[in-house]
Each structure stands twice: as structure tokens, then as C-alpha cells.
């Protein structure tokens, strides 16, 4: 992710330029001339967002101000493999377009070295979530093609034939005409080692957390409860104009984007609570929630939380299936505790109790809060429109079944049901 | 989820202030018509709204020969001169209207031939200001209507009058209709959010259907509150707000009313079913609908009672079931209309599993991912009060019919939160091509068949089979077309006088 500040006078022109990249409002043309997203075969999702915070006034609830708060332009790509290599590829293959876009940033001149500039403006997320760790764009596309080929190979009248026989027929048919998924490259050793390291870190953190937690639990909870009862709740209904700007860019595909920005509650207590929690959440998304679900929520493709301005502000970005109403429903009815843990450290969040209770359970206040902090995503790209996480999951299971050498009758029937 | 805040009122005591439609669909009053009106003369319109007798819940304690109900759109409130601050206190979707913006139409599936600009009513200068619903005993409607229209006089112009016909409880395709309704917890006996809600229940908090009372989150849904000190009329006319001192509640005892005129291509439906299943089209049609023609469910009944089901034996044989006994979706396809419209899910797809089980499910370690993709039902219920129109054809007549005599449903539902209830059901469950992990199919009965942006089809219907490969019907034509629609507010009797200015 690249982030750079933009002067207010540049913002309207930048929005106009970014809109030229779109097929529909906010929905990128994969072949647009500025950044030809479709040509980057490791890229799952991408977006441009302008972080023009509408809620800075909320800081007055804490008697502080942030008068010189920058406006950020964010360019984010969710990609396979190393993010630095992705930046290299963008700088190499989309230079003219990116130069035109970044020319709106305060420190970008016609003579600037794009590659170096992008690297120096790279920002790492505090936490990121990937629906299925290790599933590449190539996997997604090949598995979807495999599903289509198997579906097309189904006999019109299956008749009463054993599942195993039908499976063999289908496999032979697709093996003859293709397309076949290419063999998966082995998981890189470096990644395996790093994962092992993270697991070790997780265990260590858990072991340390128990005694430390016991030691600080009482003072921590005392301070927390004091603040939770006094912190201002700022969750008025968002203006119709703001909601219209957001809705204009939603519901073209089965997947939608979400970008929200807000101020962290001032003071070290909330900041460190947030830093530690985001670190813990990140560990769980790397070690536990790597196979299709973030706790009970299965509809998120990619999500990340990123600090800005010396951790005074936090950005949340996600790509989710369905409309916002469904996403909110998941948030409130399935993972309210998880949202409360993180977002209750933001100014104005509905009142929580003990970090996890309340908060998002105030349905209307929570919906107002999220909508009010949401920002229009000027350009949003998805490499595989039309496919949901559930489709990706099913197609992966089809591929796994396709590549297995033998199956029992029951397994074959379950596999056929997927097609 | 925390238990409900008991200081939030859950019991509806002001029965004389609640319009009767919340209590009953007026079955014995088989004749009905819905007048869609536009304000012609503001003074006369206000005067009529101030004096018209609106039947209340309490009135139904005695037998009513005729019933009159009144609802207003946001445009209507503006035309009547309601305080703009009050109008803006209603929900955003009501203020904007059903046809208010393209983003909403996209979410509702009102695109292509269903787009508002093709509607007979509900859009631009054909947007109604008021809806007057008239119900009467057989043979008595004509006189009642004449009397009412006469009394309206110059106040309103009749934009259109939606006629209805008595199909003896069936909808035009021939299925028994209105078989399942939520039971409303009028007395506030149930505390929403308890462990019992992990399983499906049909007894729903009154606040889901009436404003000013506890909803399924244990809270009061937002609604316009008026400061009594600044508005003497409010203090004189309106009920007090439950959650604020010296304030009056213009939403209390009222609710939102969603009306959509859905035209049904009955011959097309039965011809399609016959083409796909020439030997016997009825089982296929029943799979599409998700119930048998006579209203009985496709999945077996369960022995355990479901809260809010089983007032009488007839209700039990039609509604004492959930889909947990059909996890592979063999008895009732997941994409069937009624399974989409109410998936009968509890807060946890797995139901009650004990403390450890619940913790594991909460953290996302439960087994059945697909079932858990579907939202809990209790936050997305609708109280349906629609009426049919046109002539009911037999299946044989429908198959033989060449011309399309107009028939359909004036779909009408009541809910306290349009976006969380009606719009959610319409978008995520009926039009949603992502429902329950499906691909390539929207509601087989009411889907608009519009392809996805990628060109991918949404007009399939799949029926999982025990033998492996699912049975599929592809390229379903459109059976339902939207002819009109609007978001109305069905106010409390006192609030009607206040809103009328």
C-alpha cells in the first residue's frame, strides 16, 4: 500500500482523474489506460481512496484538534507473494498513469523517481486478513475454469449410474479437452519457517499474557471502565449526501468495497490497547483464520487495518460479498465482540462494556458510526468479478477432489454435488 | 448478545392508537381496494385526515363491517406541510422513497423492465401521497368506496385505485398464500437476545413491527421525536416518548408499510414448469415455491414446539419445522422461494450447543460454514398483508391460456425498519445470487433474471439430489414484474392527526 498526502486544492482534480479509470461509478475498468489492473496477474484487489476525514471535528470532545491533518491518497493492492515486488511491477508497467495520478501529491515532481517514491511511501498494515492464505489469482481463475468445464461435461440426463463412474467420466472428459489447473508450486520454505516463527511467537505471547494479564487486569479494567463510561458517543445519522456518495459506488458486483477512517481516542491508554489488540488479531489471522473465515464471518476476501499520522488515525479497508446491509448484519449479529475490541478505541464509537460487550449491539448507533466514517472508494478493482468467497471455496474443493486419485462412493457423491 | 433493557417498553398497551392492520389482515372482509391519492387541496386534505375514522386494534374487539386504514409517503407529508424536521426524523429509506435513487433500485433488483420509470405508479408525478385502504364484506365495498371518495371531496385526487380479488387464500400461481407469519409479542413477555434465540423462534418483539417499542435488539428503533416545549400541537396530540423526558413521539404506534404491485405471469409460470417437467409439473413448481400447493411444507415437521408457532393445529402442521433437518437441502432446495424469504435460522446456525459448543461456534470453529452464511431470521421478519388481484386460473386453464389476463399481488408488508427488514429480505435473500452459497440463481419465483455485471446468468434453479449431481432448470423466464411501489408510514391514530398538519 502506498500513501501520500495531497493538498486540498488538488483533491477535486484528482477525483475527476480517478473517475476516468472506471466502468461504473467507483468500479474500475480492468483495461483502463492509467493503471491496467487486469494486466497484473498476481493482483486480487486494488483501490484508490482519498482519505479526506469528515470527522475531525469529533476531536473537540477530547479538547484536542488536528488542524493540519493531511489528506491522504491511498493506493492499495492485495496481491500474491511479496508486496515490494508488486510495487516494482506497478512502477515498471504503469508508470505514465501512476505519474499522472501521483502528480497530485505534495512531494511528487515530474523528475521524481517513481519506483523509489512508491517504496518510500509504502505503508504496512497493523493487521491484515486474507480469506484463504495461499490461494493465488491463478488458482482462482483456473479453479473457476475447471468448475465450468466439469459443469459443461455433465451429461444432460445423468441416469442411474454410480457416482464413482460418473466422476471418472467427467475427469477423463476434462483431461481430454482441458482446461486443467497447473500444478501448485510448493509452499516457499521461507514462508513455512516464518509461519513456524509466528506460531512460536503466538505461544510465547500467550504464556507471557497469562501472568502479565493477571498482574495488570485490575488496574487495566479500572481505567478501562472509567473511560468507557465517560467517552463521548458520536454517532449521528450520516447526511443523505454522504450516504448517496457511498451508495453510488456500491452493488455492481457480488462483492463490495469498504473504506473507513477515524481518529483514535487520544492518550496512551487507548493507543496501546489498540496496538496490542491489532497485533493479537493479526496473529490470529496469520495462524488460525486462514481458511475461509474470520471468526463466524465468511464473506470477507481481504481486509486490513492501517495506522496513519503517527497512529493518531486508523484506516480500515475490506472487500466483502453481498450488500452493506448483509455486512452490517454479520458485524452486529456474529462478531460484535471483535469489532468492539478494535473500533471502540476510535472516537465516537457506541458505548462498550469491558471492551467486548455493547458497542455494535447498539444497532442503529453502530450503523450510523460506520457509515459516517466510511469514505468513497474512488476506484476499486477485483480480478474475478462474479465470484464470492463461497464460490472460491467450492471451486477449491472441486479442484482438490479432481486431483485426488480415488474416492469412495460417498465422497464421489459429495464431490458431484459441488458441481 | 446482552439481554434486553427492560426499561424499554415491550408491551403495546395503547391499542386504540394502533391501526388495525397490525393486528389483522381482515380475512372475512373479502372485498378490498387500495386508493392511491395525491394532495389536491391542502386545507381540504388536512381536514379530511383530521376527521376520518381510522379503525384501530381496539376496534377489532367488536365485529367491523368495514375498515379504513391510512398511510402517508414522505412526499405526502411534504405536500401536507408536515414539519420538515419531523419528516427527516423518519428513516432515511422512507424519506428517500422506494424509487428515490438508482442505488436503492439496484439493491432491490428494480432494474430493466422492473425499473421505476416503467412502473404504472410510484414514480415522479405518479408517486402517491397517501394510501387509503378500504375493506368490506362481500358486496359492500362499492357503497363504502363511494361514501369515502365522496367524503374526500376536493382534498385529494385519486391517482389510481388498486382493485383486489378474493382468491380464497391463494395467490395467482395457485399456491395457498400467507401461510407463515411472525407472531407478535404484544405483551412484551419475551426478552430478546436470550439463549433461547440461538434456535429459531417465531415470536417476535413488537418493536419489529410497531415503532416506540422494544425491537429484537432490545432497543427503540429510530423515529421522529418532537420537543414538547417547542411544539404545542405535539404535546396535545402525540403520545409521550418512552426514552426522553418532555418529548413526544410521532412514530409511536405507527409502522412502515411497503407496497409493491407484483404482476404474475401465471400462464408463463405453468408452461415453464410443464416444459421442464412434462410428466408432472406440480412437484417442480412446489420445489420452486418451497411449499406444496396446499401450503404444507416440503420438509418434515419436528416434534418440538417452536415459540410463536401453533396457535392452532392448522398452524402446527404448516409451520412447526426448520431446515436443520434438511442440511443437504434435499427435501427443500436452498434456493426455493419460501426458504429464501425466511430461512428459519436461529442466532447460531447450529442452534443451542452448550457453553463450550457456543464458544467454539462464536469463534468460527463450527462445522457447517454454508448454513452459517445465512443471517439469523429474527432481525429480518415481515408482517405480510397483501391482497391478490385479477382472476385465479386453474393450472389447466393457465397452461392453455394464450393471452395474459393481468393478475398478481399487491404485496404489502409492515415493518419498523425498512432497510433491515424489507430491503434486506428483498436484496440479500430473494434477489441475492450469493444466498446460502449458491451461484447463478436468484429467487426462482420472483427473480428479475437480470444477469450479473459479468454477464453471468441468475436464472437457474438447482435442486440438490442424494445421488450426487444436482438437478437444474436453466433459463427460467421472468414470472413476476414490478408495476408500482412505495414506502409509506402507517401512523398511530393520534399521530395521523398531527402529521396531517
PDB file of N, CA, C and O in Angstrom, chain A residues 214-251:
ATOM      1  N   UNK A 214      -2.862 -11.199  34.420  1.00  0.00           N
ATOM      2  CA  UNK A 214      -3.350 -11.275  35.798  1.00  0.00           C
ATOM      3  C   UNK A 214      -2.866 -10.078  36.604  1.00  0.00           C
ATOM      4  O   UNK A 214      -3.596  -9.497  37.406  1.00  0.00           O
ATOM      5  N   UNK A 215      -1.602  -9.709  36.350  1.00  0.00           N
ATOM      6  CA  UNK A 215      -0.986  -8.621  37.097  1.00  0.00           C
ATOM      7  C   UNK A 215      -1.674  -7.287  36.814  1.00  0.00           C
ATOM      8  O   UNK A 215      -1.946  -6.514  37.744  1.00  0.00           O
ATOM      9  N   UNK A 216      -1.932  -7.046  35.523  1.00  0.00           N
ATOM     10  CA  UNK A 216      -2.452  -5.721  35.190  1.00  0.00           C
ATOM     11  C   UNK A 216      -3.973  -5.691  35.035  1.00  0.00           C
ATOM     12  O   UNK A 216      -4.543  -4.642  34.815  1.00  0.00           O
ATOM     13  N   UNK A 217      -4.604  -6.862  35.186  1.00  0.00           N
ATOM     14  CA  UNK A 217      -6.045  -6.929  34.900  1.00  0.00           C
ATOM     15  C   UNK A 217      -6.838  -5.892  35.690  1.00  0.00           C
ATOM     16  O   UNK A 217      -7.641  -5.149  35.122  1.00  0.00           O
ATOM     17  N   UNK A 218      -6.580  -5.827  36.990  1.00  0.00           N
ATOM     18  CA  UNK A 218      -7.424  -4.960  37.819  1.00  0.00           C
ATOM     19  C   UNK A 218      -7.212  -3.472  37.499  1.00  0.00           C
ATOM     20  O   UNK A 218      -8.188  -2.772  37.205  1.00  0.00           O
ATOM     21  N   UNK A 219      -5.948  -2.989  37.494  1.00  0.00           N
ATOM     22  CA  UNK A 219      -5.803  -1.576  37.091  1.00  0.00           C
ATOM     23  C   UNK A 219      -6.285  -1.310  35.666  1.00  0.00           C
ATOM     24  O   UNK A 219      -6.916  -0.287  35.409  1.00  0.00           O
ATOM     25  N   UNK A 220      -6.029  -2.260  34.785  1.00  0.00           N
ATOM     26  CA  UNK A 220      -6.454  -2.054  33.391  1.00  0.00           C
ATOM     27  C   UNK A 220      -7.966  -1.894  33.312  1.00  0.00           C
ATOM     28  O   UNK A 220      -8.487  -0.961  32.710  1.00  0.00           O
ATOM     29  N   UNK A 221      -8.669  -2.835  33.953  1.00  0.00           N
ATOM     30  CA  UNK A 221     -10.125  -2.783  33.892  1.00  0.00           C
ATOM     31  C   UNK A 221     -10.661  -1.531  34.580  1.00  0.00           C
ATOM     32  O   UNK A 221     -11.654  -0.947  34.132  1.00  0.00           O
ATOM     33  N   UNK A 222      -9.980  -1.116  35.659  1.00  0.00           N
ATOM     34  CA  UNK A 222     -10.444   0.081  36.362  1.00  0.00           C
ATOM     35  C   UNK A 222     -10.367   1.296  35.437  1.00  0.00           C
ATOM     36  O   UNK A 222     -11.320   2.075  35.323  1.00  0.00           O
ATOM     37  N   UNK A 223      -9.217   1.431  34.757  1.00  0.00           N
ATOM     38  CA  UNK A 223      -9.065   2.577  33.846  1.00  0.00           C
ATOM     39  C   UNK A 223     -10.042   2.442  32.681  1.00  0.00           C
ATOM     40  O   UNK A 223     -10.708   3.401  32.293  1.00  0.00           O
ATOM     41  N   UNK A 224     -10.131   1.219  32.170  1.00  0.00           N
ATOM     42  CA  UNK A 224     -10.990   0.992  31.011  1.00  0.00           C
ATOM     43  C   UNK A 224     -12.435   1.377  31.316  1.00  0.00           C
ATOM     44  O   UNK A 224     -13.070   2.122  30.579  1.00  0.00           O
ATOM     45  N   UNK A 225     -12.949   0.874  32.443  1.00  0.00           N
ATOM     46  CA  UNK A 225     -14.356   1.127  32.767  1.00  0.00           C
ATOM     47  C   UNK A 225     -14.608   2.615  32.975  1.00  0.00           C
ATOM     48  O   UNK A 225     -15.650   3.145  32.610  1.00  0.00           O
ATOM     49  N   UNK A 226     -13.619   3.294  33.631  1.00  0.00           N
ATOM     50  CA  UNK A 226     -13.736   4.729  33.833  1.00  0.00           C
ATOM     51  C   UNK A 226     -13.906   5.433  32.495  1.00  0.00           C
ATOM     52  O   UNK A 226     -14.757   6.286  32.318  1.00  0.00           O
ATOM     53  N   UNK A 227     -13.078   5.017  31.546  1.00  0.00           N
ATOM     54  CA  UNK A 227     -13.134   5.671  30.235  1.00  0.00           C
ATOM     55  C   UNK A 227     -14.391   5.260  29.468  1.00  0.00           C
ATOM     56  O   UNK A 227     -15.018   6.093  28.822  1.00  0.00           O
ATOM     57  N   UNK A 228     -14.700   3.990  29.561  1.00  0.00           N
ATOM     58  CA  UNK A 228     -15.873   3.542  28.799  1.00  0.00           C
ATOM     59  C   UNK A 228     -17.143   4.258  29.234  1.00  0.00           C
ATOM     60  O   UNK A 228     -18.027   4.509  28.422  1.00  0.00           O
ATOM     61  N   UNK A 229     -17.230   4.590  30.517  1.00  0.00           N
ATOM     62  CA  UNK A 229     -18.448   5.264  30.966  1.00  0.00           C
ATOM     63  C   UNK A 229     -18.427   6.753  30.624  1.00  0.00           C
ATOM     64  O   UNK A 229     -19.470   7.386  30.610  1.00  0.00           O
ATOM     65  N   UNK A 230     -17.232   7.298  30.366  1.00  0.00           N
ATOM     66  CA  UNK A 230     -17.169   8.744  30.111  1.00  0.00           C
ATOM     67  C   UNK A 230     -16.947   9.118  28.655  1.00  0.00           C
ATOM     68  O   UNK A 230     -17.244  10.242  28.266  1.00  0.00           O
ATOM     69  N   UNK A 231     -16.383   8.230  27.867  1.00  0.00           N
ATOM     70  CA  UNK A 231     -16.094   8.572  26.472  1.00  0.00           C
ATOM     71  C   UNK A 231     -17.357   9.004  25.741  1.00  0.00           C
ATOM     72  O   UNK A 231     -18.421   8.417  25.926  1.00  0.00           O
ATOM     73  N   UNK A 232     -17.193  10.034  24.909  1.00  0.00           N
ATOM     74  CA  UNK A 232     -18.346  10.543  24.169  1.00  0.00           C
ATOM     75  C   UNK A 232     -18.739   9.567  23.059  1.00  0.00           C
ATOM     76  O   UNK A 232     -17.874   9.009  22.395  1.00  0.00           O
ATOM     77  N   UNK A 233     -20.047   9.363  22.916  1.00  0.00           N
ATOM     78  CA  UNK A 233     -20.553   8.604  21.769  1.00  0.00           C
ATOM     79  C   UNK A 233     -20.970   9.623  20.712  1.00  0.00           C
ATOM     80  O   UNK A 233     -21.760  10.516  20.996  1.00  0.00           O
ATOM     81  N   UNK A 234     -20.376   9.523  19.529  1.00  0.00           N
ATOM     82  CA  UNK A 234     -20.720  10.463  18.448  1.00  0.00           C
ATOM     83  C   UNK A 234     -21.159   9.628  17.252  1.00  0.00           C
ATOM     84  O   UNK A 234     -20.347   9.149  16.478  1.00  0.00           O
ATOM     85  N   UNK A 235     -22.456   9.394  17.183  1.00  0.00           N
ATOM     86  CA  UNK A 235     -22.961   8.529  16.104  1.00  0.00           C
ATOM     87  C   UNK A 235     -24.251   9.079  15.534  1.00  0.00           C
ATOM     88  O   UNK A 235     -25.276   8.400  15.477  1.00  0.00           O
ATOM     89  N   UNK A 236     -24.224  10.359  15.082  1.00  0.00           N
ATOM     90  CA  UNK A 236     -25.443  10.889  14.468  1.00  0.00           C
ATOM     91  C   UNK A 236     -25.670  10.233  13.117  1.00  0.00           C
ATOM     92  O   UNK A 236     -24.754   9.609  12.569  1.00  0.00           O
ATOM     93  N   UNK A 237     -26.855  10.413  12.613  1.00  0.00           N
ATOM     94  CA  UNK A 237     -27.146   9.839  11.306  1.00  0.00           C
ATOM     95  C   UNK A 237     -26.273  10.541  10.255  1.00  0.00           C
ATOM     96  O   UNK A 237     -26.181  11.762  10.244  1.00  0.00           O
ATOM     97  N   UNK A 238     -25.632   9.793   9.368  1.00  0.00           N
ATOM     98  CA  UNK A 238     -24.837  10.442   8.322  1.00  0.00           C
ATOM     99  C   UNK A 238     -25.741  11.242   7.396  1.00  0.00           C
ATOM    100  O   UNK A 238     -26.916  10.925   7.244  1.00  0.00           O
ATOM    101  N   UNK A 239     -25.190  12.278   6.782  1.00  0.00           N
ATOM    102  CA  UNK A 239     -26.043  13.121   5.927  1.00  0.00           C
ATOM    103  C   UNK A 239     -26.459  12.345   4.685  1.00  0.00           C
ATOM    104  O   UNK A 239     -25.706  11.485   4.201  1.00  0.00           O
ATOM    105  N   UNK A 240     -27.641  12.649   4.138  1.00  0.00           N
ATOM    106  CA  UNK A 240     -28.090  11.960   2.921  1.00  0.00           C
ATOM    107  C   UNK A 240     -27.085  12.116   1.783  1.00  0.00           C
ATOM    108  O   UNK A 240     -26.879  11.175   0.995  1.00  0.00           O
ATOM    109  N   UNK A 241     -26.433  13.287   1.686  1.00  0.00           N
ATOM    110  CA  UNK A 241     -25.477  13.498   0.592  1.00  0.00           C
ATOM    111  C   UNK A 241     -24.290  12.547   0.731  1.00  0.00           C
ATOM    112  O   UNK A 241     -23.823  11.967  -0.257  1.00  0.00           O
ATOM    113  N   UNK A 242     -23.814  12.360   1.961  1.00  0.00           N
ATOM    114  CA  UNK A 242     -22.690  11.447   2.195  1.00  0.00           C
ATOM    115  C   UNK A 242     -23.083  10.013   1.851  1.00  0.00           C
ATOM    116  O   UNK A 242     -22.352   9.307   1.151  1.00  0.00           O
ATOM    117  N   UNK A 243     -24.248   9.601   2.317  1.00  0.00           N
ATOM    118  CA  UNK A 243     -24.716   8.241   2.030  1.00  0.00           C
ATOM    119  C   UNK A 243     -24.886   8.037   0.530  1.00  0.00           C
ATOM    120  O   UNK A 243     -24.526   6.986  -0.020  1.00  0.00           O
ATOM    121  N   UNK A 244     -25.380   9.066  -0.168  1.00  0.00           N
ATOM    122  CA  UNK A 244     -25.581   8.948  -1.620  1.00  0.00           C
ATOM    123  C   UNK A 244     -24.249   8.747  -2.339  1.00  0.00           C
ATOM    124  O   UNK A 244     -24.154   7.933  -3.259  1.00  0.00           O
ATOM    125  N   UNK A 245     -23.217   9.484  -1.885  1.00  0.00           N
ATOM    126  CA  UNK A 245     -21.886   9.331  -2.475  1.00  0.00           C
ATOM    127  C   UNK A 245     -21.387   7.892  -2.325  1.00  0.00           C
ATOM    128  O   UNK A 245     -20.747   7.336  -3.216  1.00  0.00           O
ATOM    129  N   UNK A 246     -21.650   7.301  -1.175  1.00  0.00           N
ATOM    130  CA  UNK A 246     -21.188   5.940  -0.910  1.00  0.00           C
ATOM    131  C   UNK A 246     -22.008   4.926  -1.705  1.00  0.00           C
ATOM    132  O   UNK A 246     -21.463   4.031  -2.354  1.00  0.00           O
ATOM    133  N   UNK A 247     -23.335   5.103  -1.666  1.00  0.00           N
ATOM    134  CA  UNK A 247     -24.221   4.129  -2.308  1.00  0.00           C
ATOM    135  C   UNK A 247     -24.042   4.117  -3.824  1.00  0.00           C
ATOM    136  O   UNK A 247     -24.209   3.081  -4.468  1.00  0.00           O
ATOM    137  N   UNK A 248     -23.678   5.284  -4.363  1.00  0.00           N
ATOM    138  CA  UNK A 248     -23.433   5.394  -5.799  1.00  0.00           C
ATOM    139  C   UNK A 248     -22.402   4.374  -6.271  1.00  0.00           C
ATOM    140  O   UNK A 248     -22.441   3.908  -7.407  1.00  0.00           O
ATOM    141  N   UNK A 249     -21.477   4.024  -5.379  1.00  0.00           N
ATOM    142  CA  UNK A 249     -20.352   3.160  -5.749  1.00  0.00           C
ATOM    143  C   UNK A 249     -20.541   1.713  -5.270  1.00  0.00           C
ATOM    144  O   UNK A 249     -19.571   0.959  -5.235  1.00  0.00           O
ATOM    145  N   UNK A 250     -21.752   1.362  -4.889  1.00  0.00           N
ATOM    146  CA  UNK A 250     -21.960   0.022  -4.320  1.00  0.00           C
ATOM    147  C   UNK A 250     -22.875  -0.836  -5.176  1.00  0.00           C
ATOM    148  O   UNK A 250     -23.664  -0.330  -5.972  1.00  0.00           O
ATOM    149  N   UNK A 251     -22.756  -2.139  -4.981  1.00  0.00           N
ATOM    150  CA  UNK A 251     -23.712  -3.125  -5.510  1.00  0.00           C
ATOM    151  C   UNK A 251     -23.716  -3.244  -7.036  1.00  0.00           C
ATOM    152  O   UNK A 251     -24.768  -3.399  -7.650  1.00  0.00           O
TER     153      UNK A 251
END
